[in-house]
Short mmCIF file of C-alpha atoms in Angstrom, two decimals:
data_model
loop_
_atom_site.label_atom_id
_atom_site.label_comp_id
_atom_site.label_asym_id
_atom_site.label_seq_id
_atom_site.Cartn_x
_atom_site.Cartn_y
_atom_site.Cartn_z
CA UNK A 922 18.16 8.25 1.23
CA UNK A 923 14.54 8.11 -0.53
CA UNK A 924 11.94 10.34 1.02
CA UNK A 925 8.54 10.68 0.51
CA UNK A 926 6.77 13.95 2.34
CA UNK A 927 2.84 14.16 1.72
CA UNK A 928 1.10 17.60 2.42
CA UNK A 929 -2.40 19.10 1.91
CA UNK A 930 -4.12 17.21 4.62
CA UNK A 931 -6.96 18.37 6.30
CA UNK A 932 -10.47 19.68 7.15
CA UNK A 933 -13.20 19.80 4.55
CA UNK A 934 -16.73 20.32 4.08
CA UNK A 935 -18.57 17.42 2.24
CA UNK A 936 -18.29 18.22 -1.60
CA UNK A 937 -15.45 20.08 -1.23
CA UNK A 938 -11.94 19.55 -2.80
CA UNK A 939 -8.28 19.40 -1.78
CA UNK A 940 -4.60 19.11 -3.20
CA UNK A 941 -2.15 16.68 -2.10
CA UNK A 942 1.47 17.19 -2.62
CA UNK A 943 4.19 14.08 -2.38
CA UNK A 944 7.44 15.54 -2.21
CA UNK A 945 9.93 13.03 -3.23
CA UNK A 946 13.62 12.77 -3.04
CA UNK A 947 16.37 10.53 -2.99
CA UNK A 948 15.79 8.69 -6.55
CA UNK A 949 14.76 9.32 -9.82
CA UNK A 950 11.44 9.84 -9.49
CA UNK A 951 10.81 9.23 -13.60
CA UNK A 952 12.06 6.37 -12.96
CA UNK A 953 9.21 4.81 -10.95
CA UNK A 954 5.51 4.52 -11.32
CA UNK A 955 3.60 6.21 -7.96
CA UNK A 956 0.86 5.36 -6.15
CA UNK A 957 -1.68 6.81 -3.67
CA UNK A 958 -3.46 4.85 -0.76
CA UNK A 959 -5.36 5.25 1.77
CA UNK A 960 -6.61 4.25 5.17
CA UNK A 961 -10.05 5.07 6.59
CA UNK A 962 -9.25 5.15 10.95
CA UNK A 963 -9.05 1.82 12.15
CA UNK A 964 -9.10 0.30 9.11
CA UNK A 965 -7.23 -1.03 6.48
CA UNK A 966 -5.00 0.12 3.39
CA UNK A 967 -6.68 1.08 0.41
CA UNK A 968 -5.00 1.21 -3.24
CA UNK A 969 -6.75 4.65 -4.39
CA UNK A 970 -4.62 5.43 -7.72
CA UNK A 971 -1.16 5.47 -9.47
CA UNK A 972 0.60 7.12 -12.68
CA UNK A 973 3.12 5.23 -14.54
CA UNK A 974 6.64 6.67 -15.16
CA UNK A 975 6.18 9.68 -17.55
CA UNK A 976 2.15 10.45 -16.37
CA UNK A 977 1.50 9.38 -19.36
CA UNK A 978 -1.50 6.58 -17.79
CA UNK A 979 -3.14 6.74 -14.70
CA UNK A 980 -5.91 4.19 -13.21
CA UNK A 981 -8.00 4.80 -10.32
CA UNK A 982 -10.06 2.34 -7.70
CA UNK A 983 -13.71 2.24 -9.12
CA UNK A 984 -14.56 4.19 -5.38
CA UNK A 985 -12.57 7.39 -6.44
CA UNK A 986 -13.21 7.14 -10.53
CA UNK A 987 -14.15 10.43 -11.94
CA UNK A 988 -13.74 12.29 -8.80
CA UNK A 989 -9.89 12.31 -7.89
CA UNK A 990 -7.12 12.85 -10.60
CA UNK A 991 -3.54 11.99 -9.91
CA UNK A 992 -0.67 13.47 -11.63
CA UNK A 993 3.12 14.53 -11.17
CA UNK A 994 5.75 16.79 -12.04
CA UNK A 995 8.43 15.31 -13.31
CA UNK A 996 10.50 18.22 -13.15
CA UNK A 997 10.19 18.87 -9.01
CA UNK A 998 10.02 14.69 -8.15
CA UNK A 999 6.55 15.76 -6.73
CA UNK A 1000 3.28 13.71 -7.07
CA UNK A 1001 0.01 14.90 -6.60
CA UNK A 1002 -3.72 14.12 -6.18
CA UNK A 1003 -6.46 16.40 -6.67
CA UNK A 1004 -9.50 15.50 -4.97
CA UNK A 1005 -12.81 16.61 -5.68
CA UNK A 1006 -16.68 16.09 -4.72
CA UNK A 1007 -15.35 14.94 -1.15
CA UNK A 1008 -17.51 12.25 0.91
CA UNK A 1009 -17.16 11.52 4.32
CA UNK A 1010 -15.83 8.74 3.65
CA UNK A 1011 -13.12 9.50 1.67
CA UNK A 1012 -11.73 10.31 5.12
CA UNK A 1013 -8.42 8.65 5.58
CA UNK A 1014 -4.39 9.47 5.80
CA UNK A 1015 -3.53 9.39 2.69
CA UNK A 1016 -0.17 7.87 2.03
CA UNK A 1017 2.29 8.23 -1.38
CA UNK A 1018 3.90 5.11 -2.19
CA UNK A 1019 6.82 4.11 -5.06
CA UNK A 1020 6.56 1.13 -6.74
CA UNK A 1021 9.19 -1.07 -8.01
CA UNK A 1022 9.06 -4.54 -7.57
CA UNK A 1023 5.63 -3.92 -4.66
CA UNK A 1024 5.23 -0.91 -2.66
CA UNK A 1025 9.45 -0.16 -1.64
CA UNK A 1026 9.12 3.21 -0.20
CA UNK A 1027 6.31 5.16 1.89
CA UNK A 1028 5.53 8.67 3.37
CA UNK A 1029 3.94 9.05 6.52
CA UNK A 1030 0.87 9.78 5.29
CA UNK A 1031 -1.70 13.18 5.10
CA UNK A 1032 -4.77 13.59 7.41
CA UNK A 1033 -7.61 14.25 5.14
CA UNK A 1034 -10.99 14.45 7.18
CA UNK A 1035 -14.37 15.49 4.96
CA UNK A 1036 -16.92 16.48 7.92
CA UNK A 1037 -19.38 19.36 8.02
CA UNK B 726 -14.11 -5.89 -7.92
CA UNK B 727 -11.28 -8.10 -7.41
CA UNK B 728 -10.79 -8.71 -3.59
CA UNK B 729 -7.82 -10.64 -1.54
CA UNK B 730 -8.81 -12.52 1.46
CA UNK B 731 -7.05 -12.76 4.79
CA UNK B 732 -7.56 -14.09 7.59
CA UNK B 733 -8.88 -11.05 10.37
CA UNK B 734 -6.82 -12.02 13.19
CA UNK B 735 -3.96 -14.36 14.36
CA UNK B 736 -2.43 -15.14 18.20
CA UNK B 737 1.33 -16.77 18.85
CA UNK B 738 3.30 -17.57 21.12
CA UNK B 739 7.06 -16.19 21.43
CA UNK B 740 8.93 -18.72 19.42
CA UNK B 741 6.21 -20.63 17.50
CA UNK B 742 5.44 -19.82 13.73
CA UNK B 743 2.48 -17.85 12.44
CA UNK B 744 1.10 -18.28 9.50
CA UNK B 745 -1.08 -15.84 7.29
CA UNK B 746 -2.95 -16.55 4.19
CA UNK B 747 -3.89 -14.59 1.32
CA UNK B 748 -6.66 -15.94 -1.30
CA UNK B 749 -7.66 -14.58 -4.50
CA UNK B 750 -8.54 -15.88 -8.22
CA UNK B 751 -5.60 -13.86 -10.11
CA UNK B 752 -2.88 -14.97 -7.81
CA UNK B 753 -1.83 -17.66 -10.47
CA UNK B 754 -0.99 -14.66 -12.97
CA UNK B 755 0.00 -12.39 -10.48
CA UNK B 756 2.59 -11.78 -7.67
CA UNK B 757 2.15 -11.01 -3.98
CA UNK B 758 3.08 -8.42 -1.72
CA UNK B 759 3.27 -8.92 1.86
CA UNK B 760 3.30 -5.60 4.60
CA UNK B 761 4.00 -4.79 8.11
CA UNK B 762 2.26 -1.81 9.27
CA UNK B 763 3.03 -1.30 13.50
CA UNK B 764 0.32 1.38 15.00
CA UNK B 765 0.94 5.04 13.41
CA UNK B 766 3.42 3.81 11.40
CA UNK B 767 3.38 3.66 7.74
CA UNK B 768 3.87 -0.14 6.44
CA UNK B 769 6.92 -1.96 5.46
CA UNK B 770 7.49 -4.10 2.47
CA UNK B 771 8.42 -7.84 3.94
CA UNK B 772 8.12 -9.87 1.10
CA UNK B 773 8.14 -9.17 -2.40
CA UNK B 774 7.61 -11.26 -5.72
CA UNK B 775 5.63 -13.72 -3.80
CA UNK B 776 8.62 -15.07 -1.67
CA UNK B 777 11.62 -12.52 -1.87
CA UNK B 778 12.65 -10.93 1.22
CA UNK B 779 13.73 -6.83 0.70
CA UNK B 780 17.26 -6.05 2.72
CA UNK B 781 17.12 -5.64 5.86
CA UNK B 782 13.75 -7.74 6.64
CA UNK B 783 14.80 -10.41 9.06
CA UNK B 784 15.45 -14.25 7.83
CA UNK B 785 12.51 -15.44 10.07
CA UNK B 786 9.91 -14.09 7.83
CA UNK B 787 9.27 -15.83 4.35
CA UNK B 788 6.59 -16.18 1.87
CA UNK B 789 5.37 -18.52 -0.94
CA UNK B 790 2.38 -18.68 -3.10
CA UNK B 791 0.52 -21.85 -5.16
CA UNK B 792 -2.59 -21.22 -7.38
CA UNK B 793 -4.82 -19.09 -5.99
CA UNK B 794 -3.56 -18.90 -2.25
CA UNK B 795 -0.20 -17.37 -0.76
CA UNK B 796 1.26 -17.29 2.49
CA UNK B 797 3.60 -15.58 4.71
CA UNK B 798 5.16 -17.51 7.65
CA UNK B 799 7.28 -15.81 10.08
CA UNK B 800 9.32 -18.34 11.76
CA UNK B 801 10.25 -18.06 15.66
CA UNK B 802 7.96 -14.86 16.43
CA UNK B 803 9.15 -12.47 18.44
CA UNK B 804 7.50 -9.42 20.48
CA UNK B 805 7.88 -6.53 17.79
CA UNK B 806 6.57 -8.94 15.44
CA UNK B 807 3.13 -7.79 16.30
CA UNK B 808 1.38 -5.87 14.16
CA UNK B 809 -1.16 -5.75 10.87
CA UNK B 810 -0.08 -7.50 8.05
CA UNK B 811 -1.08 -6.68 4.40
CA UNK B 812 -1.25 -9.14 1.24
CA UNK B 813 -1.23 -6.73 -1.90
CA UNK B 814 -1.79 -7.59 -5.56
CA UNK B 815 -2.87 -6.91 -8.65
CA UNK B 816 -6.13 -7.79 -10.64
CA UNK B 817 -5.54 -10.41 -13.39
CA UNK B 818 -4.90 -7.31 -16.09
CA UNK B 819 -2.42 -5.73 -13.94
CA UNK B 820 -4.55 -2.34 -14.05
CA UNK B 821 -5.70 -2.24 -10.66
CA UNK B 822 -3.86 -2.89 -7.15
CA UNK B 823 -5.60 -4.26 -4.35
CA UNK B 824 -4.63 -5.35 -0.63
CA UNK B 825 -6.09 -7.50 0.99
CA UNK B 826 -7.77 -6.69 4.63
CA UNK B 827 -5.39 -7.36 6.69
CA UNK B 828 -4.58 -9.93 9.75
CA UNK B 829 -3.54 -8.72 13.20
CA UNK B 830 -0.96 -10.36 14.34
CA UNK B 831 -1.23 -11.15 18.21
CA UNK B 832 2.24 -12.74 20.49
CA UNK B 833 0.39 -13.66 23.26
#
């Protein structure tokens, strides 16, 4: 059975940073590109970033450029997304999603609030 | 930035057909992604490849796609058929993702 477990989730202060984690199992995760997105309370889903198979390219939405950087390790089947220079409203569960032929699989998502 | 265009809301009645569209320029070079998404729940891939339906996704649900507009019909709506439904595509490079904003779905 494919899983997808995000972690990392929670309160921080405007400009601040935080780690999330995508534990995946259940496939071969090299095997896949990965994707992050996102959605703001009560609103809609948000592409925020994805790495292709190896990590070898990553692309970002223009709202998140320069200040998040995804990655993965290959090695664990984990997937992660470092987030810096936090803005309110970056605040949002943030969900890990595989690709294959559209978004196949999902987690259930990581609170991530940015208040003060 | 590229942006896909749905329709905010839609209402049915039990049995009829809804229909939701999905507009935006690189749909001729790209394929659509349709998604579920019930309240607290992550979504669900519904249709894929503009008009393929993944296992286990019921027959009344289908999609198609023509130039720069696509649509999903689901056929015979029933109760847990409400929810927010999500076009998703790429940009004409294929570098970016997008989804569009999404259309409540509403059986009256």
């Amino acid at each position: 059975e494919v899983q997808l477990v995000e972690s990392g989730g929670g309160l921080v202060q405007p400009g601040g940073s935080l780690r999330l984690s995508c534990a995946t199992s259940g496939f071969s995760f090299n095997n896949h590109w990965m994707h992050w997105v996102r959605q703001a309370p009560g609103k809609g889903l948000v592409w925020v970033s994805r790495i292709n198979r190896d990590g070898s390219s990553t692309s970002y939405a223009d709202v998140v450029k320069g200040r998040f950087t995804i990655s993965s390790d290959n090695a664990k089947n984990t997937l992660f997304l470092q987030m810096n220079s936090l803005r309110a409203e970056d605040t949002a569960v943030y969900f890990c999603a595989r690709s294959d032929y559209g978004f196949d699989h999902w987690g259930r998502g990581t609170l991530v609030t940015v208040s003060s | 930035s590229y942006e896909l265009t749905q329709p905010p809301s839609v209402s049915v009645s039990p049995g009829q057909t809804a229909r939701i569209t999905c507009s935006g320029d690189a749909l001729p070079k790209q394929y659509v992604y349709w998604y579920q998404q019930k309240p607290g729940q992550a979504p669900v891939l519904v249709i894929y490849k503009d008009s393929e339906r993944p296992s286990g996704i019921p027959e009344r649900f289908s999609g198609s796609s023509s130039g720069t507009k696509a649509a999903m019909t689901i056929s015979g709506v029933q109760a847990e058929d409400e929810a927010d439904y999500y076009c998703q595509s790429a940009d004409s490079s294929g570098s970016y993702q997008v989804f569009g904003g999404g259309t409540k779905v509403t059986v009256l």
